[in-house]
Structure formats: structure tokens, C-alpha cells
Amino acid sequence: MKSSANENTPARVPERAKQAGEAAPTEWGWVERSVWTERMLEALHRGVKGGVWFSLVDKVQRPSTLEAAWERVRANRGSAGADGQSVEAFDAEAERHLERLHEELRTGTYRPGPVKRVWIEKPGSRQKRPLGVPTVRDRVVQAALRLVIEPIFEREFSPRSYGFRPGRGCKDALRRVAQLLAEGNVWVVDADLKGYFDSIPHERLMDEVRKRVADGRVLDLIEGFLRQGVLEEAKVWTPEAGTPQGAVISPLLANIYLHPVDQAMAAAGQEMIRYADDFVILCRSREEAETALATVDRLMTERGLTLHPEKTRVVDASVDGFDFLGYHFERGMRWPRDKSMKKLRDAVRSKTKRTSGQSLAFIIADVNRTLRGWFEYFQHSHWNVFPGIDGWVRRRLRSILRKRHKRGGISRGLDQRRWPNAYFRERGLYSLEAAHRSLLQSR
């Protein structure tokens, strides 16, 4: 099967390089201009000798780069790392901290501290996944490093890769999946990589980085982040593989390592849609899907990675279904997968406890924020999803009113007459069904 053109192609350096002083090409508007000047963009377009970039560390350690990196770290906030320093504490003396980082990078004395490992809940599962929290100062250096090297790799990344890339995201990947299904590619390889971020081989990852970066000090920085200690339960240990989820540089490194797989699958004519370590392959027949699965399994094995045996399968989406990026696709339709529904219900439950002392107006405003954010992502679901959620939310609110009127238990019986749907509509409760209807009418 031949790959068709994708309307959401990644940024490319334009054919005509801009003259000095002209505005940056629109498709490269995301780059940090204090690093990626017009001259560097032109070099990116023309190609450097051997395709390898040498003098980069001076751009990483430059005060303006560190300041730009700090602005991104501050905007993302996040918790304190192993040293206990919060973003707010760093901000209080940001100028001094950035000067120190600049000096350490300039003199080659910078060393990353250990990453604090925490375990967070996996939505819809009893399992937990590890999250690495670098110190704020390390996040700043990683952000500076990413500002410098990301365009070098982004220029070559596959248009079928959507995760953690400038100007691309989940909605683009979902749109492409829906398009391919509509075109008859209903045989789907629903795959799952087992512990991807924790199992990337360090040396092989560095081999991929070295294909485009030859600045020894930049390579040392990246290796330093890969091999930095992990603080867990008051003990520090050194990882032999992987790049911690939560580190600023990890998403880029993860994409770099899987880029050859993207290339090989495209060369084989396979439609693999990848978002970081989550991917599906859409085919026209079972035979083609089985071939695609064997190919991707071989490619991953060659790279020291493993497809999860219990979570990887071939499915006919015209009969059964598959989950991808929060949605469930089946029989030409899509709706939120079970875990996405559970996450929404858990969020609403936490805001609609019958014992809540907040006013109904406050509770409704709080619930509305959750519903609006959820609809923004799941607005493309089948229409019959939304009335059921609206009805469930109203029952939660009626249970609160029931208790306040000295009636026990959850909403039932005549409660819908006492507090009809119009009662909540008049008080501004956000309706998913109405929002979806309005969306369809606007189209």
C-alpha cells in the first residue's frame, strides 16, 4: 500500500532562503531566534558538511539561550527535584542561578544532579508508572540543549510522527487515523511498546544523535543526562538504559531513537501513525497487517525494544475496535475509550460530593471547567456519547440538592420534576450535547 500525502506535514526549511534581516519562515516560527538566526536556518536548508553539526555548545551555554530556556521551565512549573528547590525559589534568584549555570557550562564543570523518581497513577489501571523529576537547574540546561538541537532533527522527522513535536499533536494523529479508516484501511496493527522510555539502549541512542551532532561537549551533556543518578526511596542508583519520563530532553531523544523505524515503515509502504511510543498501523487486508506486524516487531527487536505480547494484536476495525490516544475506534465511529470515561467521571465526582459546602453556582462553574476541557478533546465522538454524560452530571447535582433538602440517598423518583433539566440550564450548566449540536451546525 502506498502512503498518501498528509495534509499535516512537518515544518520544512523553504526552498528560498531568507535574506538577512527578513522575518523567520512561518514554518520555523517555533525556533528560538536567539539561537536559530537566519544564517543558521539557511545552513539548515542547504545542509552542513557531512550532515553533521559541530560548534553547538557555545549556543547552549549562551546567557540568552539559558534565559529563554528558563522562561519555558518557569511556564511549565512542575514540582521540585531531588535538591528540594522549587520553581518559585529558583525564580527568586533567577539571575544568579543562570549566571552560575553559564559559568559551569562554559568551564565544563556542570554536572547534573540525580533525578527524583515518583510513581503516578495510570488512568483506569491499578498500575503506576515512573516519572523522573529533574532539578530545576537541570531542567533549564535540558531546555537550552533542546532549543539548540531540536531543529536539526526536526528537519528530518517523519510526517507520520506526531508526539512532542512543534505544531503537531494528538488531534493531527487522530485526524490521519480517521482519514485512513474512511479510505478502507480497516485492518489495524494495535501495538504497544513495553516500557519504552525505560528501555532505550543508551549507546545506540547516542549513535543516532552522533549522526547529526559532533560537538563533543554537547554529546557529553546528553550522555550525562542519560546516566544521571535516580533518587528513589532515599537511595541513588544509576540507570543502564532509558531516558526518564518527565525530563525536558526525553521526548526529543525518544523520537530520535524511533526515527529509523518511521523511515523503514514508510519505505515499506506501511501507514504507521506514531505518537511517541504509542502507534497503530492501518492496512487494507489481514495479510498486509500481519506483514506489517512482523516488520515492526523485527525493527523494534533490532533496536533492543519489545512489543508487549498481551497488548499487541491485529484487529478488523469494521467489526471490532481499537484504542488510540484516548479514543476508541470501531465500525466507522469513535468515542472516548473506557479509561477516558473513567477519568472524566472521577474528576466530576471529586467536584460534586453530596457533602460539599460550596454553593451550587460555585460547583457548576467548577464542573463546567472540566466539561469544557474534556469536550475540547473529545468533541469528535459519536453524538450518542454526550446525552448520557449530561444526564449523569445532572443526577450528581440533583443528589447534592436532595441532601440539602433533607432527603437521603442518590437522586431518584420525582427529583427530575423538582429540578428539571431547564433548572440547570438556567444556572449555566455546560451541556455536552448542546455543544456538540452547535459544533455540527457550525460546520
Short mmCIF file of C-alpha atoms in Angstrom, two decimals:
data_model
loop_
_atom_site.label_atom_id
_atom_site.label_comp_id
_atom_site.label_asym_id
_atom_site.label_seq_id
_atom_site.Cartn_x
_atom_site.Cartn_y
_atom_site.Cartn_z
CA MET A 1 0.00 0.00 0.00
CA LYS A 2 1.41 3.35 -0.99
CA SER A 3 1.41 6.18 1.52
CA SER A 4 -0.76 9.11 0.54
CA ALA A 5 0.14 12.76 1.09
CA ASN A 6 -0.54 14.08 4.56
CA GLU A 7 -2.11 17.49 4.97
CA ASN A 8 -0.25 17.91 8.26
CA THR A 9 3.33 17.70 7.04
CA PRO A 10 6.11 18.78 9.42
CA ALA A 11 7.90 22.08 9.09
CA ARG A 12 10.38 22.29 6.25
CA VAL A 13 13.00 24.88 5.52
CA PRO A 14 11.70 26.79 2.48
CA GLU A 15 13.35 26.39 -0.91
CA ARG A 16 14.35 30.04 -0.99
CA ALA A 17 16.47 31.00 1.99
CA LYS A 18 15.58 34.34 3.54
CA GLN A 19 17.89 37.30 3.29
CA ALA A 20 19.46 38.65 6.43
CA GLY A 21 17.01 40.81 8.37
CA GLU A 22 13.87 39.25 6.90
CA ALA A 23 11.27 37.60 9.10
CA ALA A 24 11.72 33.94 10.01
CA PRO A 25 9.94 31.44 7.75
CA THR A 26 6.47 30.79 9.15
CA GLU A 27 7.08 27.05 9.40
CA TRP A 28 10.08 27.71 11.64
CA GLY A 29 8.37 30.28 13.82
CA TRP A 30 8.69 27.97 16.82
CA VAL A 31 12.50 28.04 16.94
CA GLU A 32 14.35 30.19 19.45
CA ARG A 33 15.55 33.11 17.34
CA SER A 34 18.42 34.00 19.66
CA VAL A 35 19.85 30.60 18.66
CA TRP A 36 18.47 29.90 15.21
CA THR A 37 19.27 33.04 13.29
CA GLU A 38 18.60 33.48 9.58
CA ARG A 39 22.15 32.31 8.83
CA MET A 40 21.64 29.08 10.79
CA LEU A 41 18.28 28.44 9.14
CA GLU A 42 19.95 28.89 5.78
CA ALA A 43 22.61 26.36 6.80
CA LEU A 44 19.84 24.00 7.89
CA HIS A 45 18.26 24.38 4.47
CA ARG A 46 21.48 23.97 2.48
CA GLY A 47 22.82 21.19 4.66
CA VAL A 48 26.11 21.25 6.53
CA LYS A 49 29.17 19.25 5.52
CA GLY A 50 28.54 15.55 6.07
CA GLY A 51 25.16 16.39 7.57
CA VAL A 52 26.83 16.80 10.98
CA TRP A 53 26.83 19.91 13.19
CA PHE A 54 29.95 20.73 15.19
CA SER A 55 30.04 24.04 17.07
CA LEU A 56 26.90 23.98 19.20
CA VAL A 57 27.89 24.12 22.87
CA ASP A 58 28.55 27.86 22.71
CA LYS A 59 24.89 28.30 21.77
CA VAL A 60 23.73 26.07 24.65
CA GLN A 61 25.71 27.98 27.29
CA ARG A 62 24.93 31.44 25.89
CA PRO A 63 23.13 33.59 28.53
CA SER A 64 20.32 34.45 26.11
CA THR A 65 19.70 30.74 25.46
CA LEU A 66 19.65 29.94 29.16
CA GLU A 67 17.22 32.81 29.76
CA ALA A 68 14.91 31.55 27.02
CA ALA A 69 15.15 28.04 28.45
CA TRP A 70 14.34 29.31 31.93
CA GLU A 71 11.21 31.06 30.64
CA ARG A 72 9.96 27.74 29.30
CA VAL A 73 10.73 25.90 32.52
CA ARG A 74 9.00 28.58 34.56
CA ALA A 75 5.91 28.44 32.32
CA ASN A 76 5.70 24.65 32.73
CA ARG A 77 6.18 24.94 36.50
CA GLY A 78 6.35 21.40 37.93
CA SER A 79 7.48 20.15 41.31
CA ALA A 80 10.86 20.40 43.00
CA GLY A 81 13.58 17.90 42.16
CA ALA A 82 15.90 15.93 44.41
CA ASP A 83 17.53 19.09 45.77
CA GLY A 84 14.18 20.42 47.02
CA GLN A 85 14.43 23.68 45.09
CA SER A 86 11.08 24.77 43.66
CA VAL A 87 10.48 26.80 40.52
CA GLU A 88 9.43 29.70 42.75
CA ALA A 89 12.67 29.50 44.75
CA PHE A 90 14.75 29.43 41.58
CA ASP A 91 12.76 32.38 40.24
CA ALA A 92 13.55 34.45 43.35
CA GLU A 93 17.24 34.45 42.39
CA ALA A 94 17.00 33.50 38.72
CA GLU A 95 19.71 35.89 37.56
CA ARG A 96 22.27 34.44 39.96
CA HIS A 97 21.31 30.84 39.17
CA LEU A 98 21.53 31.43 35.42
CA GLU A 99 24.92 33.13 35.75
CA ARG A 100 26.18 30.13 37.70
CA LEU A 101 24.86 27.70 35.08
CA HIS A 102 26.50 29.73 32.33
CA GLU A 103 29.85 29.65 34.12
CA GLU A 104 29.64 25.91 34.84
CA LEU A 105 28.77 25.12 31.23
CA ARG A 106 31.50 27.46 29.94
CA THR A 107 34.19 25.88 32.10
CA GLY A 108 32.93 22.31 31.68
CA THR A 109 32.26 21.88 35.41
CA TYR A 110 28.49 21.44 35.13
CA ARG A 111 27.21 18.09 36.39
CA PRO A 112 23.52 17.12 36.52
CA GLY A 113 22.11 16.10 39.87
CA PRO A 114 20.05 12.95 40.49
CA VAL A 115 16.52 12.67 39.15
CA LYS A 116 13.79 12.24 41.75
CA ARG A 117 11.64 9.25 40.82
CA VAL A 118 7.96 9.34 41.72
CA TRP A 119 5.21 6.90 40.82
CA ILE A 120 1.94 8.21 39.44
CA GLU A 121 -1.39 6.51 38.82
CA LYS A 122 -2.14 5.17 35.34
CA PRO A 123 -5.71 6.21 34.44
CA GLY A 124 -8.09 3.27 34.52
CA SER A 125 -5.48 0.91 35.96
CA ARG A 126 -4.18 -0.22 39.32
CA GLN A 127 -0.66 0.00 37.97
CA LYS A 128 1.60 3.01 38.33
CA ARG A 129 4.21 4.43 36.00
CA PRO A 130 7.53 6.04 36.94
CA LEU A 131 8.07 9.74 36.43
CA GLY A 132 11.50 11.34 36.68
CA VAL A 133 11.66 14.86 38.12
CA PRO A 134 15.00 16.60 37.40
CA THR A 135 16.09 19.57 39.46
CA VAL A 136 15.01 22.97 38.18
CA ARG A 137 18.59 23.87 37.17
CA ASP A 138 18.89 20.63 35.20
CA ARG A 139 15.57 21.32 33.50
CA VAL A 140 16.92 24.70 32.40
CA VAL A 141 20.04 23.13 30.86
CA GLN A 142 17.98 20.42 29.17
CA ALA A 143 15.63 23.06 27.77
CA ALA A 144 18.60 25.04 26.44
CA LEU A 145 20.01 21.90 24.87
CA ARG A 146 16.67 21.16 23.23
CA LEU A 147 16.40 24.71 21.86
CA VAL A 148 19.71 24.20 20.11
CA ILE A 149 19.49 20.67 18.71
CA GLU A 150 15.77 20.09 18.09
CA PRO A 151 15.60 21.85 14.66
CA ILE A 152 18.49 19.70 13.41
CA PHE A 153 16.46 16.53 13.96
CA GLU A 154 13.02 18.01 13.37
CA ARG A 155 14.02 18.79 9.79
CA GLU A 156 14.18 15.07 9.03
CA PHE A 157 11.47 13.57 11.24
CA SER A 158 8.69 11.62 9.56
CA PRO A 159 5.32 13.25 8.79
CA ARG A 160 3.75 10.18 10.43
CA SER A 161 5.27 11.03 13.81
CA TYR A 162 3.11 13.38 15.89
CA GLY A 163 4.18 13.19 19.54
CA PHE A 164 6.05 16.04 21.24
CA ARG A 165 6.75 17.89 18.02
CA PRO A 166 6.31 21.60 17.23
CA GLY A 167 2.98 22.38 15.58
CA ARG A 168 1.78 18.76 15.73
CA GLY A 169 -0.21 16.83 18.26
CA CYS A 170 -2.84 14.26 19.15
CA LYS A 171 -5.59 15.82 17.04
CA ASP A 172 -3.42 15.66 13.91
CA ALA A 173 -2.68 11.98 14.53
CA LEU A 174 -6.36 11.22 15.20
CA ARG A 175 -7.39 13.07 12.06
CA ARG A 176 -4.99 10.97 10.00
CA VAL A 177 -6.26 7.73 11.55
CA ALA A 178 -9.87 8.71 10.80
CA GLN A 179 -8.92 9.55 7.21
CA LEU A 180 -7.18 6.22 6.65
CA LEU A 181 -10.10 4.28 8.13
CA ALA A 182 -12.52 6.14 5.86
CA GLU A 183 -10.34 5.17 2.89
CA GLY A 184 -10.75 1.48 3.73
CA ASN A 185 -7.65 0.80 5.82
CA VAL A 186 -9.65 -1.08 8.45
CA TRP A 187 -7.14 -3.81 9.33
CA VAL A 188 -5.17 -2.34 12.20
CA VAL A 189 -1.99 -3.34 13.98
CA ASP A 190 -2.77 -2.15 17.51
CA ALA A 191 0.68 -2.19 19.11
CA ASP A 192 2.20 -1.36 22.45
CA LEU A 193 5.88 -0.96 23.29
CA LYS A 194 6.82 -2.48 26.61
CA GLY A 195 8.43 0.10 28.91
CA TYR A 196 9.83 2.15 26.03
CA PHE A 197 11.22 5.16 27.90
CA ASP A 198 12.93 2.91 30.45
CA SER A 199 14.44 0.51 27.90
CA ILE A 200 16.10 2.71 25.25
CA PRO A 201 19.72 1.48 24.95
CA HIS A 202 21.99 4.42 25.80
CA GLU A 203 24.85 3.72 23.41
CA ARG A 204 22.58 3.03 20.45
CA LEU A 205 20.64 6.19 21.17
CA MET A 206 23.90 8.15 21.25
CA ASP A 207 24.83 6.59 17.89
CA GLU A 208 21.68 8.13 16.42
CA VAL A 209 22.47 11.52 17.96
CA ARG A 210 26.05 11.39 16.63
CA LYS A 211 24.72 11.07 13.09
CA ARG A 212 23.81 14.75 13.24
CA VAL A 213 25.75 16.20 16.21
CA ALA A 214 29.54 16.00 16.55
CA ASP A 215 30.13 18.62 19.24
CA GLY A 216 31.82 16.55 21.94
CA ARG A 217 30.67 18.72 24.83
CA VAL A 218 27.06 18.62 23.68
CA LEU A 219 27.28 14.85 23.38
CA ASP A 220 28.76 14.71 26.88
CA LEU A 221 25.82 16.74 28.19
CA ILE A 222 23.31 14.36 26.65
CA GLU A 223 25.16 11.31 27.96
CA GLY A 224 25.33 12.96 31.37
CA PHE A 225 21.54 13.27 31.44
CA LEU A 226 21.09 9.67 30.32
CA ARG A 227 23.38 8.37 33.04
CA GLN A 228 22.49 10.72 35.87
CA GLY A 229 21.53 9.03 39.13
CA VAL A 230 17.95 8.27 40.14
CA LEU A 231 16.83 9.09 43.68
CA GLU A 232 14.20 6.63 44.87
CA GLU A 233 13.29 5.86 48.49
CA ALA A 234 16.36 7.71 49.80
CA LYS A 235 18.71 5.67 47.61
CA VAL A 236 20.53 6.77 44.43
CA TRP A 237 21.09 4.29 41.61
CA THR A 238 22.40 4.68 38.06
CA PRO A 239 20.23 3.52 35.16
CA GLU A 240 21.80 1.34 32.48
CA ALA A 241 19.13 2.14 29.88
CA GLY A 242 16.26 4.52 29.24
CA THR A 243 15.58 8.21 29.47
CA PRO A 244 13.29 9.33 32.31
CA GLN A 245 9.73 10.39 31.52
CA GLY A 246 9.42 13.90 32.87
CA ALA A 247 12.83 15.10 31.70
CA VAL A 248 12.70 18.01 29.24
CA ILE A 249 15.03 16.35 26.76
CA SER A 250 13.44 12.86 26.89
CA PRO A 251 10.64 13.31 24.29
CA LEU A 252 13.14 14.52 21.68
CA LEU A 253 15.55 11.67 22.40
CA ALA A 254 12.67 9.18 22.24
CA ASN A 255 11.69 10.48 18.80
CA ILE A 256 15.29 10.39 17.61
CA TYR A 257 15.62 6.73 18.56
CA LEU A 258 12.42 5.66 16.77
CA HIS A 259 13.06 7.79 13.67
CA PRO A 260 14.79 4.91 11.77
CA VAL A 261 11.70 2.77 12.43
CA ASP A 262 9.49 5.51 10.98
CA GLN A 263 11.72 5.62 7.91
CA ALA A 264 11.77 1.84 7.44
CA MET A 265 7.99 1.51 7.74
CA ALA A 266 7.45 4.35 5.28
CA ALA A 267 9.90 2.73 2.84
CA ALA A 268 7.88 -0.49 3.14
CA GLY A 269 4.74 1.45 2.18
CA GLN A 270 3.14 0.99 5.61
CA GLU A 271 0.90 3.62 7.19
CA MET A 272 2.27 3.75 10.73
CA ILE A 273 0.86 6.62 12.81
CA ARG A 274 3.05 7.20 15.85
CA TYR A 275 2.66 9.42 18.88
CA ALA A 276 5.85 8.94 20.94
CA ASP A 277 5.77 5.24 21.93
CA ASP A 278 2.08 4.79 21.05
CA PHE A 279 1.39 3.74 17.47
CA VAL A 280 -1.01 1.97 15.11
CA ILE A 281 -0.51 0.67 11.56
CA LEU A 282 -3.52 0.82 9.23
CA CYS A 283 -3.79 -1.64 6.34
CA ARG A 284 -6.29 -2.81 3.71
CA SER A 285 -6.14 -6.54 4.43
CA ARG A 286 -5.34 -9.01 7.18
CA GLU A 287 -2.36 -10.29 5.18
CA GLU A 288 -0.94 -6.78 4.89
CA ALA A 289 -1.49 -6.18 8.61
CA GLU A 290 0.23 -9.44 9.55
CA THR A 291 3.18 -8.47 7.35
CA ALA A 292 3.30 -5.00 8.93
CA LEU A 293 3.26 -6.51 12.43
CA ALA A 294 6.12 -8.87 11.58
CA THR A 295 8.10 -5.98 10.09
CA VAL A 296 7.66 -3.62 13.01
CA ASP A 297 8.34 -6.42 15.51
CA ARG A 298 11.64 -7.16 13.74
CA LEU A 299 12.59 -3.47 13.62
CA MET A 300 11.86 -2.96 17.31
CA THR A 301 13.72 -6.13 18.30
CA GLU A 302 16.75 -4.97 16.31
CA ARG A 303 16.72 -1.79 18.38
CA GLY A 304 16.55 -3.64 21.69
CA LEU A 305 12.84 -2.89 22.20
CA THR A 306 9.92 -5.24 22.83
CA LEU A 307 6.30 -5.22 21.66
CA HIS A 308 4.01 -6.08 24.55
CA PRO A 309 2.75 -9.61 23.75
CA GLU A 310 -0.59 -9.15 25.52
CA LYS A 311 -1.32 -5.66 24.19
CA THR A 312 -0.29 -6.05 20.56
CA ARG A 313 -2.79 -7.51 18.09
CA VAL A 314 -4.28 -7.31 14.60
CA VAL A 315 -7.89 -6.16 14.57
CA ASP A 316 -10.57 -5.61 11.93
CA ALA A 317 -11.91 -2.17 12.85
CA SER A 318 -15.04 -2.72 10.76
CA VAL A 319 -16.05 -5.45 13.22
CA ASP A 320 -14.09 -4.95 16.45
CA GLY A 321 -12.31 -1.88 17.72
CA PHE A 322 -9.04 -0.44 18.95
CA ASP A 323 -7.94 2.36 21.27
CA PHE A 324 -5.61 5.18 20.28
CA LEU A 325 -4.81 8.45 22.07
CA GLY A 326 -7.84 8.34 24.34
CA TYR A 327 -10.37 7.38 21.66
CA HIS A 328 -11.95 4.04 20.78
CA PHE A 329 -12.39 3.44 17.02
CA GLU A 330 -14.95 0.88 15.84
CA ARG A 331 -17.25 0.31 12.84
CA GLY A 332 -16.58 3.73 11.35
CA MET A 333 -17.24 5.57 14.60
CA ARG A 334 -15.20 6.78 17.52
CA TRP A 335 -15.88 7.59 21.12
CA PRO A 336 -13.87 8.00 24.35
CA ARG A 337 -12.23 4.79 25.46
CA ASP A 338 -13.24 3.34 28.84
CA LYS A 339 -10.22 4.80 30.63
CA SER A 340 -11.03 8.27 29.28
CA MET A 341 -14.62 7.99 30.52
CA LYS A 342 -13.45 6.84 33.94
CA LYS A 343 -11.05 9.76 34.19
CA LEU A 344 -13.86 12.21 33.41
CA ARG A 345 -16.25 10.62 35.90
CA ASP A 346 -13.60 10.60 38.63
CA ALA A 347 -12.93 14.30 38.01
CA VAL A 348 -16.63 15.20 38.16
CA ARG A 349 -17.21 13.03 41.24
CA SER A 350 -14.48 14.89 43.12
CA LYS A 351 -16.32 18.17 42.43
CA THR A 352 -19.88 17.00 43.15
CA LYS A 353 -19.74 15.34 46.55
CA ARG A 354 -23.10 15.43 48.34
CA THR A 355 -21.35 16.76 51.42
CA SER A 356 -19.93 19.76 49.57
CA GLY A 357 -20.44 23.04 51.39
CA GLN A 358 -19.96 25.14 48.25
CA SER A 359 -22.84 26.97 46.62
CA LEU A 360 -24.50 25.32 43.63
CA ALA A 361 -23.25 28.18 41.43
CA PHE A 362 -19.65 27.50 42.51
CA ILE A 363 -20.00 23.75 41.94
CA ILE A 364 -21.50 24.25 38.48
CA ALA A 365 -18.73 26.68 37.49
CA ASP A 366 -16.12 24.18 38.69
CA VAL A 367 -17.75 21.27 36.83
CA ASN A 368 -18.06 23.42 33.70
CA ARG A 369 -14.29 23.87 33.53
CA THR A 370 -13.83 20.10 33.50
CA LEU A 371 -16.58 19.52 30.92
CA ARG A 372 -15.32 22.23 28.55
CA GLY A 373 -11.76 20.91 28.65
CA TRP A 374 -12.96 17.36 28.07
CA PHE A 375 -15.20 18.37 25.16
CA GLU A 376 -12.36 20.28 23.52
CA TYR A 377 -10.56 16.98 23.03
CA PHE A 378 -13.47 14.53 22.63
CA GLN A 379 -15.79 16.70 20.53
CA HIS A 380 -15.35 14.35 17.55
CA SER A 381 -17.01 11.44 19.35
CA HIS A 382 -20.24 9.86 18.13
CA TRP A 383 -23.24 12.00 19.08
CA ASN A 384 -24.78 9.43 21.44
CA VAL A 385 -21.88 9.80 23.90
CA PHE A 386 -22.88 13.26 25.12
CA PRO A 387 -26.53 12.93 26.33
CA GLY A 388 -25.57 10.13 28.71
CA ILE A 389 -22.79 12.15 30.33
CA ASP A 390 -25.04 15.22 30.63
CA GLY A 391 -27.71 13.12 32.36
CA TRP A 392 -25.18 11.60 34.75
CA VAL A 393 -23.79 15.05 35.70
CA ARG A 394 -27.31 16.35 36.39
CA ARG A 395 -28.01 13.33 38.62
CA ARG A 396 -24.88 14.15 40.60
CA LEU A 397 -26.12 17.71 41.10
CA ARG A 398 -29.64 16.54 42.00
CA SER A 399 -28.13 14.30 44.67
CA ILE A 400 -26.49 17.36 46.22
CA LEU A 401 -29.79 19.26 46.17
CA ARG A 402 -31.62 16.23 47.56
CA LYS A 403 -29.33 16.09 50.56
CA ARG A 404 -29.72 19.82 51.15
CA HIS A 405 -33.46 19.29 51.26
CA LYS A 406 -33.02 16.64 53.98
CA ARG A 407 -33.64 13.69 51.65
CA GLY A 408 -31.26 10.76 51.85
CA GLY A 409 -29.62 8.73 49.11
CA ILE A 410 -28.83 9.49 45.50
CA SER A 411 -31.14 11.28 43.07
CA ARG A 412 -34.23 9.30 42.11
CA GLY A 413 -38.01 9.41 41.72
CA LEU A 414 -39.50 12.87 41.47
CA ASP A 415 -36.17 14.68 41.64
CA GLN A 416 -36.20 15.28 37.89
CA ARG A 417 -39.52 17.08 38.26
CA ARG A 418 -38.32 19.10 41.23
CA TRP A 419 -35.13 20.08 39.40
CA PRO A 420 -35.74 19.58 35.67
CA ASN A 421 -33.05 19.90 33.01
CA ALA A 422 -34.11 23.52 32.45
CA TYR A 423 -33.29 24.28 36.09
CA PHE A 424 -29.61 23.50 35.49
CA ARG A 425 -29.58 25.09 32.05
CA GLU A 426 -30.80 28.36 33.57
CA ARG A 427 -27.97 28.18 36.11
CA GLY A 428 -25.37 27.88 33.38
CA LEU A 429 -24.51 24.16 33.48
CA TYR A 430 -22.44 23.30 30.40
CA SER A 431 -24.19 20.79 28.15
CA LEU A 432 -22.02 18.48 26.08
CA GLU A 433 -24.99 17.55 23.90
CA ALA A 434 -25.77 21.21 23.16
CA ALA A 435 -22.10 21.96 22.49
CA HIS A 436 -21.88 19.06 20.04
CA ARG A 437 -25.09 20.11 18.29
CA SER A 438 -23.77 23.65 17.94
CA LEU A 439 -20.50 22.27 16.56
CA LEU A 440 -22.31 20.28 13.88
CA GLN A 441 -24.47 23.24 12.93
CA SER A 442 -21.44 25.50 12.59
CA ARG A 443 -19.96 23.05 10.09
#
